[in-house]
Short mmCIF file of C-alpha atoms in Angstrom, two decimals:
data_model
loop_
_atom_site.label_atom_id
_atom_site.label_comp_id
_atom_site.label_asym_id
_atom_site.label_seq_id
_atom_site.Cartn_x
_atom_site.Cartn_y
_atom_site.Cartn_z
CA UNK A 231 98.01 77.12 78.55
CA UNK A 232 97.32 79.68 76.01
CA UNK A 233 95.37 81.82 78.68
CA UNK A 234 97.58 81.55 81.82
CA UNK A 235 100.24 82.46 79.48
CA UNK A 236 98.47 85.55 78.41
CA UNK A 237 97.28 86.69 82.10
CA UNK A 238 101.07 86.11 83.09
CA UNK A 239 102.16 88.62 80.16
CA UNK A 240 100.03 91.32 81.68
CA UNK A 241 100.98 90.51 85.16
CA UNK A 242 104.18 91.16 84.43
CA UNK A 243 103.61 94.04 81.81
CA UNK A 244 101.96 95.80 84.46
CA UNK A 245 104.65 94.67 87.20
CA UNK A 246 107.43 96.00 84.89
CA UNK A 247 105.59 99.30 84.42
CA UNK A 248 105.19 99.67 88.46
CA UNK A 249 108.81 98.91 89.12
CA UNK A 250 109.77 101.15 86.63
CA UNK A 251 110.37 104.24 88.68
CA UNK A 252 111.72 101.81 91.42
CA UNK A 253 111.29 103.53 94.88
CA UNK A 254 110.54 106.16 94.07
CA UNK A 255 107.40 105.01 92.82
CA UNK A 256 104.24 106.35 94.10
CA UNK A 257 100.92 106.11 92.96
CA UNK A 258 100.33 110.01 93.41
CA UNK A 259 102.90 110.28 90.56
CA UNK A 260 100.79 109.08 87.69
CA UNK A 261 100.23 112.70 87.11
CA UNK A 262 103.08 114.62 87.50
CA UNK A 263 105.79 112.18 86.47
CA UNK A 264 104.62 113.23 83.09
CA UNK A 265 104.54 116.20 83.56
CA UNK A 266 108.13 115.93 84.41
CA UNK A 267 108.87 113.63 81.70
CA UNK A 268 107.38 116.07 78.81
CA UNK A 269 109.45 119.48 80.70
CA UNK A 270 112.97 117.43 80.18
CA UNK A 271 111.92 116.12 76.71
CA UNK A 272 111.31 120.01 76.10
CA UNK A 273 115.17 120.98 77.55
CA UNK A 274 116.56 117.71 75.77
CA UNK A 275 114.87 119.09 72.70
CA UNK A 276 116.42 122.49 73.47
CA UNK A 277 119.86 121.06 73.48
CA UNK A 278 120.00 119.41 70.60
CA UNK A 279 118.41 115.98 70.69
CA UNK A 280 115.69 114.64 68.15
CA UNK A 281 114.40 111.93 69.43
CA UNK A 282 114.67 109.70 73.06
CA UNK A 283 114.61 106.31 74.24
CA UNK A 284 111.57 105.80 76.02
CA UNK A 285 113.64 104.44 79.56
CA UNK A 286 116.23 107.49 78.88
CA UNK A 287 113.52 109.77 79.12
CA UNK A 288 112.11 108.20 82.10
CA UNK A 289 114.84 107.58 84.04
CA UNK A 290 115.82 111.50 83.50
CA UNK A 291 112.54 112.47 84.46
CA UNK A 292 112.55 110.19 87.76
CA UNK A 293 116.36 111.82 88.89
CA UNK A 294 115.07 115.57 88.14
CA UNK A 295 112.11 114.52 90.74
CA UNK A 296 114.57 113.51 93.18
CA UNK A 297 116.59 116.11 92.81
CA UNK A 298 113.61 118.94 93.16
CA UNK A 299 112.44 116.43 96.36
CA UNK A 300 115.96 116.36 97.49
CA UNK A 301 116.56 120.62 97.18
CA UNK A 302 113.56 121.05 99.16
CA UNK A 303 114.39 118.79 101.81
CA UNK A 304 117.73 120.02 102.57
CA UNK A 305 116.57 123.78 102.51
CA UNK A 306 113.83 122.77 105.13
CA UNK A 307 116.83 121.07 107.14
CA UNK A 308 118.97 124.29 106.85
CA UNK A 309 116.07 126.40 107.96
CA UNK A 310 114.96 124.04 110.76
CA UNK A 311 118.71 124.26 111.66
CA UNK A 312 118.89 127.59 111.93
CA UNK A 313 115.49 127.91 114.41
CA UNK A 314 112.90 128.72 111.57
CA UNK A 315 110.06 127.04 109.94
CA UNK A 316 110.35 128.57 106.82
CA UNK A 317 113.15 128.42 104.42
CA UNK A 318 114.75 131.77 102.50
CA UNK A 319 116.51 132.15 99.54
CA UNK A 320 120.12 131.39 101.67
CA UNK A 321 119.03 127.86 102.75
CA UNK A 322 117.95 126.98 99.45
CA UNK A 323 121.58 128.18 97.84
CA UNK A 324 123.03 126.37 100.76
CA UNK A 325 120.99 123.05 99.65
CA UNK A 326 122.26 123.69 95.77
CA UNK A 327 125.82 123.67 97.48
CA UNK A 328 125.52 120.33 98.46
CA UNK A 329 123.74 118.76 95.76
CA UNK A 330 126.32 120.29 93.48
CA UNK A 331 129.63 119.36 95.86
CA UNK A 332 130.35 116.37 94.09
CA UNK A 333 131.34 118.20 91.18
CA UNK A 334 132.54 121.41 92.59
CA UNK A 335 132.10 124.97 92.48
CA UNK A 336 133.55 128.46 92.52
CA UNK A 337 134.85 129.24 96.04
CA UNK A 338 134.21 126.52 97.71
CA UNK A 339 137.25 126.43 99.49
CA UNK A 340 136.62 130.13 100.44
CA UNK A 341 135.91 130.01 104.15
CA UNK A 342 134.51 133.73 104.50
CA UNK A 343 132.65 133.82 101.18
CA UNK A 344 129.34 135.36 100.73
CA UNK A 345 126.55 133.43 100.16
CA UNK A 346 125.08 135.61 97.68
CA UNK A 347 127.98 135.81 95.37
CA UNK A 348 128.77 132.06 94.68
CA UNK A 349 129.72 130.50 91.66
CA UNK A 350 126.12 128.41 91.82
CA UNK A 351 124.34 131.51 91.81
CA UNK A 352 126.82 133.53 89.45
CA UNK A 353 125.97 130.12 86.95
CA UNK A 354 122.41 130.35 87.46
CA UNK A 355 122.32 133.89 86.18
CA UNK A 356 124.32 133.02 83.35
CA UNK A 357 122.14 130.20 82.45
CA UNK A 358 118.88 132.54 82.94
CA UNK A 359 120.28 135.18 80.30
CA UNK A 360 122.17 133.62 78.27
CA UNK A 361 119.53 131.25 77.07
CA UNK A 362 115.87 131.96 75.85
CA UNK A 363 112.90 131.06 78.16
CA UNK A 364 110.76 127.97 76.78
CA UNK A 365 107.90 127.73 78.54
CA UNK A 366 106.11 124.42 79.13
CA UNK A 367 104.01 123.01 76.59
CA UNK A 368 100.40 122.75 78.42
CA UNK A 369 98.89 124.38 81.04
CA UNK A 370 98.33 123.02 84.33
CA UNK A 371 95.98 122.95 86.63
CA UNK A 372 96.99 123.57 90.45
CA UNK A 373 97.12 119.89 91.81
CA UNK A 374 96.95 117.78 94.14
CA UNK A 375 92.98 119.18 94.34
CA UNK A 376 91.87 119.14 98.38
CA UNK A 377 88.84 118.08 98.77
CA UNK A 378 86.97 120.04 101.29
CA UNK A 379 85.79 118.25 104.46
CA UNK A 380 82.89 118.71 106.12
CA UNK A 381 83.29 117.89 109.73
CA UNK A 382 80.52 116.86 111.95
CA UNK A 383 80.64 119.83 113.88
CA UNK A 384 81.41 120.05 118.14
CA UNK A 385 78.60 119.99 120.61
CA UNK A 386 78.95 124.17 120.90
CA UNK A 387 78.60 124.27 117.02
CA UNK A 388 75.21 121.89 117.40
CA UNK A 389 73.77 123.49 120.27
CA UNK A 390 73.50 120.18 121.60
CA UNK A 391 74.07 118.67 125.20
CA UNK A 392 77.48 116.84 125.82
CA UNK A 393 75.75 114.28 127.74
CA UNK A 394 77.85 114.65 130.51
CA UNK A 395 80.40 116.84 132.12
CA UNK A 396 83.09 114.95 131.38
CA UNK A 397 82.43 115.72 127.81
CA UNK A 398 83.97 119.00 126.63
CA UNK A 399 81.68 121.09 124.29
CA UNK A 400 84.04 121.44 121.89
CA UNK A 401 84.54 117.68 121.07
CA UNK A 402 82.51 116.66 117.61
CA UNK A 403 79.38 115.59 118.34
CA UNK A 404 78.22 112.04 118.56
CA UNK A 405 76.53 110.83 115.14
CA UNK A 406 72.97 110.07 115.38
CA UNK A 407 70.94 107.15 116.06
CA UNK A 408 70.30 106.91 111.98
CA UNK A 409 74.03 105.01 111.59
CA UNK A 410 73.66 102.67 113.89
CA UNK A 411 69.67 102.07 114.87
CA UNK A 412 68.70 100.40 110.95
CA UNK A 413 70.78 97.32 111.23
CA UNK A 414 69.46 96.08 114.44
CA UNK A 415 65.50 96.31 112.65
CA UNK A 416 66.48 93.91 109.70
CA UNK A 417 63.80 91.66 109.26
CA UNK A 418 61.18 93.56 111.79
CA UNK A 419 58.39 94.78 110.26
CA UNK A 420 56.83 97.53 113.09
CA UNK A 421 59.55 100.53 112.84
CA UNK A 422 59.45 102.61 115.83
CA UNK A 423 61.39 105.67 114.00
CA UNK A 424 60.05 107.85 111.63
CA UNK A 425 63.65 108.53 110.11
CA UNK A 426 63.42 108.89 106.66
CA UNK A 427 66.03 107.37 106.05
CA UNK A 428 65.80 103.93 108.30
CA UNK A 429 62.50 103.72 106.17
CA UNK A 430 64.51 103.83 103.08
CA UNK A 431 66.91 100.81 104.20
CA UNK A 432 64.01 98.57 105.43
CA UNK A 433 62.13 98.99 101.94
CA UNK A 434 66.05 98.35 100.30
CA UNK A 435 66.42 94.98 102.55
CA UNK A 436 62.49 94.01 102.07
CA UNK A 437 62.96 93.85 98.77
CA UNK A 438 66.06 91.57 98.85
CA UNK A 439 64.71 89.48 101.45
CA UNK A 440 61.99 88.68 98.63
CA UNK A 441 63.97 86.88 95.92
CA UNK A 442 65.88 85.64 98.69
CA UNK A 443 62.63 83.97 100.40
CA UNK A 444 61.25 82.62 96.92
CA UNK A 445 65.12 81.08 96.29
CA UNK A 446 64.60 79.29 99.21
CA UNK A 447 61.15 77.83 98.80
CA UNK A 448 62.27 76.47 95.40
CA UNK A 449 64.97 75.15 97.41
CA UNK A 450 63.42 73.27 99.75
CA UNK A 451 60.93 72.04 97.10
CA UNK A 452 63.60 70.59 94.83
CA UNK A 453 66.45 69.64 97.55
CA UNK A 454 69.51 70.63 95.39
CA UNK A 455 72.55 71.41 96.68
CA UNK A 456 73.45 74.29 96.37
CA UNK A 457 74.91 77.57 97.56
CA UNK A 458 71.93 78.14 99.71
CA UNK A 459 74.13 78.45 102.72
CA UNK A 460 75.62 81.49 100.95
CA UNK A 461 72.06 83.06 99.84
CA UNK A 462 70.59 82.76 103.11
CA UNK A 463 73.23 84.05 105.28
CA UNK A 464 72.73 87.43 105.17
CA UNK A 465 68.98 86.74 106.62
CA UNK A 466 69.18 84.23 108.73
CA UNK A 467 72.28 85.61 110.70
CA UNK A 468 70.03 88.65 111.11
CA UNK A 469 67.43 86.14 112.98
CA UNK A 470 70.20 84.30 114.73
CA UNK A 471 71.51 87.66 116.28
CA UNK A 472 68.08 88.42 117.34
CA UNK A 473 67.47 84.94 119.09
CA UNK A 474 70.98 83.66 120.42
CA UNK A 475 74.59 84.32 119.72
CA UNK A 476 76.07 82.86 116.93
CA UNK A 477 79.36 82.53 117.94
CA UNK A 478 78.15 80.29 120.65
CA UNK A 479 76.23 78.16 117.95
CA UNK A 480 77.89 74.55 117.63
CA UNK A 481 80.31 74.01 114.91
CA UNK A 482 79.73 72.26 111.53
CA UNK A 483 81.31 69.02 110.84
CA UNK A 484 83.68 68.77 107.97
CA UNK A 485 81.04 68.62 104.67
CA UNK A 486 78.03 70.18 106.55
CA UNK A 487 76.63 72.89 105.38
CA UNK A 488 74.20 75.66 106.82
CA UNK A 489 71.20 76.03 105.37
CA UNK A 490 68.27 77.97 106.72
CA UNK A 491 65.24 76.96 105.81
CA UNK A 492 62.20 79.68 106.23
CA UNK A 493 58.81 79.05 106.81
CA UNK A 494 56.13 79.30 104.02
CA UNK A 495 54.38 81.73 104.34
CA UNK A 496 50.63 81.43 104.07
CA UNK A 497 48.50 83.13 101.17
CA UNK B 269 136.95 144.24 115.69
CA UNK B 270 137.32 146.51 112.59
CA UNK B 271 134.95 146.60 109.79
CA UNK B 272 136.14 146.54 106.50
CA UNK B 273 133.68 148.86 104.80
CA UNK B 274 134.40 147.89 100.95
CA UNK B 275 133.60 144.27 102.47
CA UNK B 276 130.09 145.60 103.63
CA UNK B 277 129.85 147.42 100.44
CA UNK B 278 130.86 144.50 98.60
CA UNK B 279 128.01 142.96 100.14
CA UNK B 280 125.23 144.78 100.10
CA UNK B 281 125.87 145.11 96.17
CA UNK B 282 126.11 140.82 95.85
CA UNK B 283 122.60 141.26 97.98
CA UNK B 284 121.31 143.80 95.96
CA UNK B 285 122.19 141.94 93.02
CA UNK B 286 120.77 138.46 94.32
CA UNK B 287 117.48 140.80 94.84
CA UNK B 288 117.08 141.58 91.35
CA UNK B 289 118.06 138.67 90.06
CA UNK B 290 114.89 137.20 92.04
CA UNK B 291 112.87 139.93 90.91
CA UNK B 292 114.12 138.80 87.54
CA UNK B 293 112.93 135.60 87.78
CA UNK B 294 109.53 136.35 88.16
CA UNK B 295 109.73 137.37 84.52
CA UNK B 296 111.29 134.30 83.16
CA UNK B 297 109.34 131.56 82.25
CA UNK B 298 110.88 128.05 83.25
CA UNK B 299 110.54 124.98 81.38
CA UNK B 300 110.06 123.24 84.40
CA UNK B 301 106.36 124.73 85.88
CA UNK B 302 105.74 125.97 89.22
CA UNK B 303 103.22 123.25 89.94
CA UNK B 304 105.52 120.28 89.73
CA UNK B 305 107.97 122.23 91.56
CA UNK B 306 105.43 123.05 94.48
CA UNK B 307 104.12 119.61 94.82
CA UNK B 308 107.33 118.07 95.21
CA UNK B 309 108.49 120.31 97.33
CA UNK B 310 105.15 119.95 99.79
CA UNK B 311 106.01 116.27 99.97
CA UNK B 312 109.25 117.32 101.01
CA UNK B 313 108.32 119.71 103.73
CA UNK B 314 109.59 122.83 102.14
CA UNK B 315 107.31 125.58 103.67
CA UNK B 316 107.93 129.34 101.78
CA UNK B 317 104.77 131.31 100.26
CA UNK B 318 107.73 133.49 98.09
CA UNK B 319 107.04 132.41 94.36
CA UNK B 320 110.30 134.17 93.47
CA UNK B 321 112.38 130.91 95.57
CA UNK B 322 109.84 128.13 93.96
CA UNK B 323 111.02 129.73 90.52
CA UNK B 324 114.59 130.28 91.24
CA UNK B 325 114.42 125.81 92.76
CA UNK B 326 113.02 125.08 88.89
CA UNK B 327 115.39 126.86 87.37
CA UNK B 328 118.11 125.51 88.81
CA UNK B 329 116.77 121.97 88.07
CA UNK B 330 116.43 123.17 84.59
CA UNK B 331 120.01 123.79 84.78
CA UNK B 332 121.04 120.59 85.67
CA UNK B 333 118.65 118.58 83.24
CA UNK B 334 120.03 120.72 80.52
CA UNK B 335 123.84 120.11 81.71
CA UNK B 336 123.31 116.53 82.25
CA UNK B 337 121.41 116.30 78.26
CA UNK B 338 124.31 118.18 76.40
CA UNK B 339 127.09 115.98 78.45
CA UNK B 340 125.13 113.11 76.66
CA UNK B 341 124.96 114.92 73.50
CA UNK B 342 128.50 115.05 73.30
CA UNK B 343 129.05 111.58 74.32
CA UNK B 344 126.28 110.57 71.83
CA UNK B 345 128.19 112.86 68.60
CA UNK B 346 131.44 111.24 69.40
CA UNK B 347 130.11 107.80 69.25
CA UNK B 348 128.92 108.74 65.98
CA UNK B 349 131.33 110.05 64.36
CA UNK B 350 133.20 106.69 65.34
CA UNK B 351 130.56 104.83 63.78
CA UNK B 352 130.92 106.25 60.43
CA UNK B 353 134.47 106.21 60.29
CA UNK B 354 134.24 102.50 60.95
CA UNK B 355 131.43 101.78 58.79
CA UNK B 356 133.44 103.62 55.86
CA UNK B 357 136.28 102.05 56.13
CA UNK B 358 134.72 98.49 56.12
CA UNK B 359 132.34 98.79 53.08
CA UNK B 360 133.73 98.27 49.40
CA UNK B 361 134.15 101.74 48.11
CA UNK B 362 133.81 100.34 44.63
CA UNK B 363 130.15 99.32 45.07
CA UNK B 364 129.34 102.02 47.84
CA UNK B 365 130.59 104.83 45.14
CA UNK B 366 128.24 103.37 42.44
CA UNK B 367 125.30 103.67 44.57
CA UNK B 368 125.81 107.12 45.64
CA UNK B 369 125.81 108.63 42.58
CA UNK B 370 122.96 106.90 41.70
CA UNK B 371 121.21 107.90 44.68
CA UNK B 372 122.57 111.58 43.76
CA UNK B 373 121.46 111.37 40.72
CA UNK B 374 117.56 110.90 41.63
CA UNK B 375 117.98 114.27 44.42
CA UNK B 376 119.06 111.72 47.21
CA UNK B 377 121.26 112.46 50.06
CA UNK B 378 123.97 109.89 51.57
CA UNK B 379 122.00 107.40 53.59
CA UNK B 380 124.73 106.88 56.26
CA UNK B 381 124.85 110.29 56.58
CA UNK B 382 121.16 110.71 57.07
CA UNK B 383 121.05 107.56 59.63
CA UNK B 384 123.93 109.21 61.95
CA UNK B 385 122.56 112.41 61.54
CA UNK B 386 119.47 112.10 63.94
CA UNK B 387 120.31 112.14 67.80
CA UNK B 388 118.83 110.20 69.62
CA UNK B 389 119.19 110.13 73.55
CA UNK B 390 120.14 106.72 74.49
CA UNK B 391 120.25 105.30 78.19
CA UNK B 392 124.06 104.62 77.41
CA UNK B 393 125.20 108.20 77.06
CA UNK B 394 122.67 109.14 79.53
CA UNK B 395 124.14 106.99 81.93
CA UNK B 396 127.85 108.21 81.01
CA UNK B 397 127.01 111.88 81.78
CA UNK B 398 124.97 111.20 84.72
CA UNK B 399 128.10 108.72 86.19
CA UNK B 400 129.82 112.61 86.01
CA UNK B 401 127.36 114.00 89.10
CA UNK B 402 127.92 111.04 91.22
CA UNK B 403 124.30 109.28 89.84
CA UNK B 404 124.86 105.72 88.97
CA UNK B 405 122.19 104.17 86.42
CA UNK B 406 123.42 101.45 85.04
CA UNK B 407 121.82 99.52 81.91
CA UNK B 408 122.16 95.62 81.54
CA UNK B 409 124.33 95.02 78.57
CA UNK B 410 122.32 92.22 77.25
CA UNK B 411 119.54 89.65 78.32
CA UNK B 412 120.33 86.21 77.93
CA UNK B 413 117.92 83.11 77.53
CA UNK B 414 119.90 80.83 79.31
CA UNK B 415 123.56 80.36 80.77
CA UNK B 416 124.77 78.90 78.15
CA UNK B 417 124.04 81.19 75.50
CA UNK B 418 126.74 82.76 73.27
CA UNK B 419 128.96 79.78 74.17
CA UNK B 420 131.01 77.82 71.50
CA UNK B 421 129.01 74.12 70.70
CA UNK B 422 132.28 72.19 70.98
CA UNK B 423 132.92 74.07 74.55
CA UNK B 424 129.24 73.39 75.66
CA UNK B 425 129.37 69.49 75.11
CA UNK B 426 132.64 69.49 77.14
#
C-alpha cells in the first residue's frame, strides 16, 4: 500500500532524525545544536576544509556539546569538593586536566606543579595568539528566554483571611470560587453569581447545548444510528451528575449504546 | 618549614600571568559564543557570574574542535594523495595524455587534480582523529539488503 508505505518513510525519516544525536538528544537542543554545528563548520573552515559531510558535521557538533557539558560539570564537582558553590578559574583548569589526560600534558607527572603554569594553560595561550579571532557568524539572542511567572500571591500579599489558624499567612492564597463554581451550573438557567466571567461560560455552553438539542430531535425523529451517544454525552452526564451518580448507573451490555434522549421543548 | 622565595616569586608571576591572560580574553572574540557556552554549562550546574571563565571554557573547546579538524585534515590529504597515485598509475597514459592537452588547450586544468583538490571532512577521518582522544564513533562500513548479498552465485546455491 502506496500510502502506508509513504507514512512509514516519514515515520522513520523523522525517527532517524531524532536518534540522530542519540542520548544526548533533547528537545531543548533544536536551537543551539545549530548553533554549535555552524561555530565548528566556522573552525573546520578555518583549518582548511571546504566542504563537510552532513553526519561529520553533526556528530562533531554533538561531542563539542558534551565536552562544554562535561567541563562544566567537573569544575562544579571540583568546587563542590573543595566546600564552595561556585567554581574559579583553578577548578575549571583542573576539569581541562582530566578531559585532556587521555592524551597527556606538560607536567603531569609533576607532583608540586602550579596550577597556573601548566602545559593546558601554556597551550591555550598559544592557541589564543597565535591564531586570529573569528567571531561567530550571527548574533544571538540570550536564550533559553524565562518566562516570568505571576504567582497567585500569599494571604499577607491579598489582605485576605487564612480561614483558619492553622493556615500561615504567607501560604498562596486559595483561588476563587470562579475556577471551580461554573461547572457545577451547566445546564441551570438561574445563576446566582454575578461573575463576569461564569456568565461568559454559561452563554459559551448555551450555545453548544443548542445544535446539540436540535441533533438530537432530528435524531429521535429519524431513529438512525448513530454517534448520538458521543454528541450527547457531554449534556446529559451534566444532568446525570445533578440527579444520581453515574458510576453507580448499571452497565451496558455488549452492543448497547447510550443515548439520551431530551425532551421537546414546547414553542 | 622554609620558604623558598624564588618559588613564591615564581608564583605570583604564573598568577599574575594567568590574570592577564583572563583579562586578555575578554578581548578575544571566540568562535564558539558565550551563549551556547552558558546554556550548557547551566544544564550542567556550573554556577560563576565571571565572563572572563565562560570565555576562557569556549576557548578551550575551540581548541579542541580545531585540533580534532586538522588531525582529520591530515588523515584526509594523505588519503588523497594515495588516491591519485593509484588512479595514475592504473589509467592508460596514452589516452589520459591526449586528453590533457586537449583540455589544456581550451584553458582547462587537470580534472583529477581539481576532484582531489577539494577537502572534504568525511566521518572516516573524523572518526580516525577523534579514536586519538579516546572518542569512539564508529561508521558502518556498508548497508546490506540481505545476508546474502556480495556472495558468489555458485557459493549461494550450495
Amino acid at each position: 500500500m502506496k500510502d502506508g508505505g509513504f507514512e512509514n518513510k516519514k515515520e522513520l525519516e523523522n525517527s532517524k532524525n531524532q536518534s540522530k544525536y542519540s542520548k544526548f538528544y533533547i528537545k531543548s537542543d533544536d536551537f543551539a545544536l545549530p548553533i554549535a554545528t555552524v561555530a565548528v563548520a566556522q573552525v573546520c573552515e578555518s583549518v582548511g576544509f571546504q566542504s563537510f559531510q552532513h553526519s561529520a558535521l553533526e556528530a562533531l557538533s554533538a561531542i563539542i556539546v558534551w565536552y562544554i557539558y562535561n567541563l562544566g560539570k567537573t569544575a562544579n564537582f571540583n568546587a563542590n569538593l573543595a566546600g564552595r558553590v561556585e567554581a574559579n578559574v583553578f577548578d575549571v583548569i583542573h576539569g581541562l586536566e582530566e578531559l585532556e589526560s587521555g592524551l597527556g600534558f606538560a607536567g603531569a607527572s609533576d607532583v608540586n606543579r602550579c596550577v597556573a603554569n601548566l602545559g593546558i594553560v601554556r597551550d591555550i595561550v598559544h592557541f589564543v595568539g597565535d591564531g586570529d579571532d573569528i567571531p561567530f557568524a550571527y548574533e544571538v539572542p540570550w536564550f533559553p528566554v524565562v518566562k516570568e511567572w505571576k504567582g497567585i500571591g500569599s494571604f499577607w500579599e491579598k489582605g485576605e483571611d487564612p480561614h483558619g489558624e492553622h493556615i500561615p499567612s504567607w501560604l498562596p492564597a486559595f483561588p476563587g470560587p470562579e475556577t471551580y463554581a461554573a461547572r457545577s451550573s451547566v445546564g441551570n438557567g438561574t445563576m446566582t453569581a454575578s461573575n463576569e466571567v461564569k456568565n461568559g461560560l454559561v452563554r459559551v455552553e448555551r450555545k453548544i447545548e443548542r445544535p446539540l438539542l436540535n441533533f438530537q430531535q432530528q435524531f429521535a425523529h429519524n431513529g438512525n444510528e448513530g454517534g448520538s451517544s458521543h454528541v450527547g454525552g457531554d449534556k446529559g452526564k451534566a444532568k446525570e451528575a445533578s440527579n444520581s451518580n453515574p458510576y453507580l448507573a448499571a452497565p451496558l451490555h455488549f452492543g448497547e449504546k447510550e443515548v439520551h434522549v431530551s425532551p421537546v421543548p414546547s414553542g | 618549614m622554609n620558604h623558598n622565595p624564588q618559588s613564591s616569586d615564581g608564583k605570583h608571576d604564573d598568577d599574575s600571568a594567568l590574570s592577564d591572560f583572563l583579562a586578555s580574553l575578554m578581548d578575544y572574540a571566540p568562535t564558539i559564543p558565550d551563549e551556547l557556552v552558558e546554556h550548557y554549562l547551566a544544564k550542567s550546574g556550573f554556577q560563576c557570574p565571571d565572563v572572563r571563565l565562560i570565555r576562557l571554557i569556549a576557548v578551550a573547546t575551540q581548541k579542541f574542535v580545531a585540533e580534532v579538524a586538522s588531525d582529520a585534515l591530515q588523515h584526509c590529504k594523505a588519503r588523497q594523495a594515495a588516491v591519485v597515485k593509484d588512479k595514475r598509475e592504473k589509467q592508460q597514459k596514452v589516452i589520459y595524455l591526449c586528453l590533457l592537452s586537449f583540455l589544456i588547450s581550451f584553458g582547462l586544468s587537470d580534472p583529477l587534480l581539481e576532484q582531489d583538490k577539494r577537502l572534504i571532512l568525511t566521518m572516516d577521518d573524523l572518526s580516525k582523529s577523534l579514536r586519538e582522544y579516546g572518542v569512539n564513533v564508529k561508521h558502518q562500513e556498508y548497508f546490506a539488503d540481505s545476508p546474502s548479498t556480495g556472495i558468489d552465485p555458485a557459493s549461494r546455491e550450495e
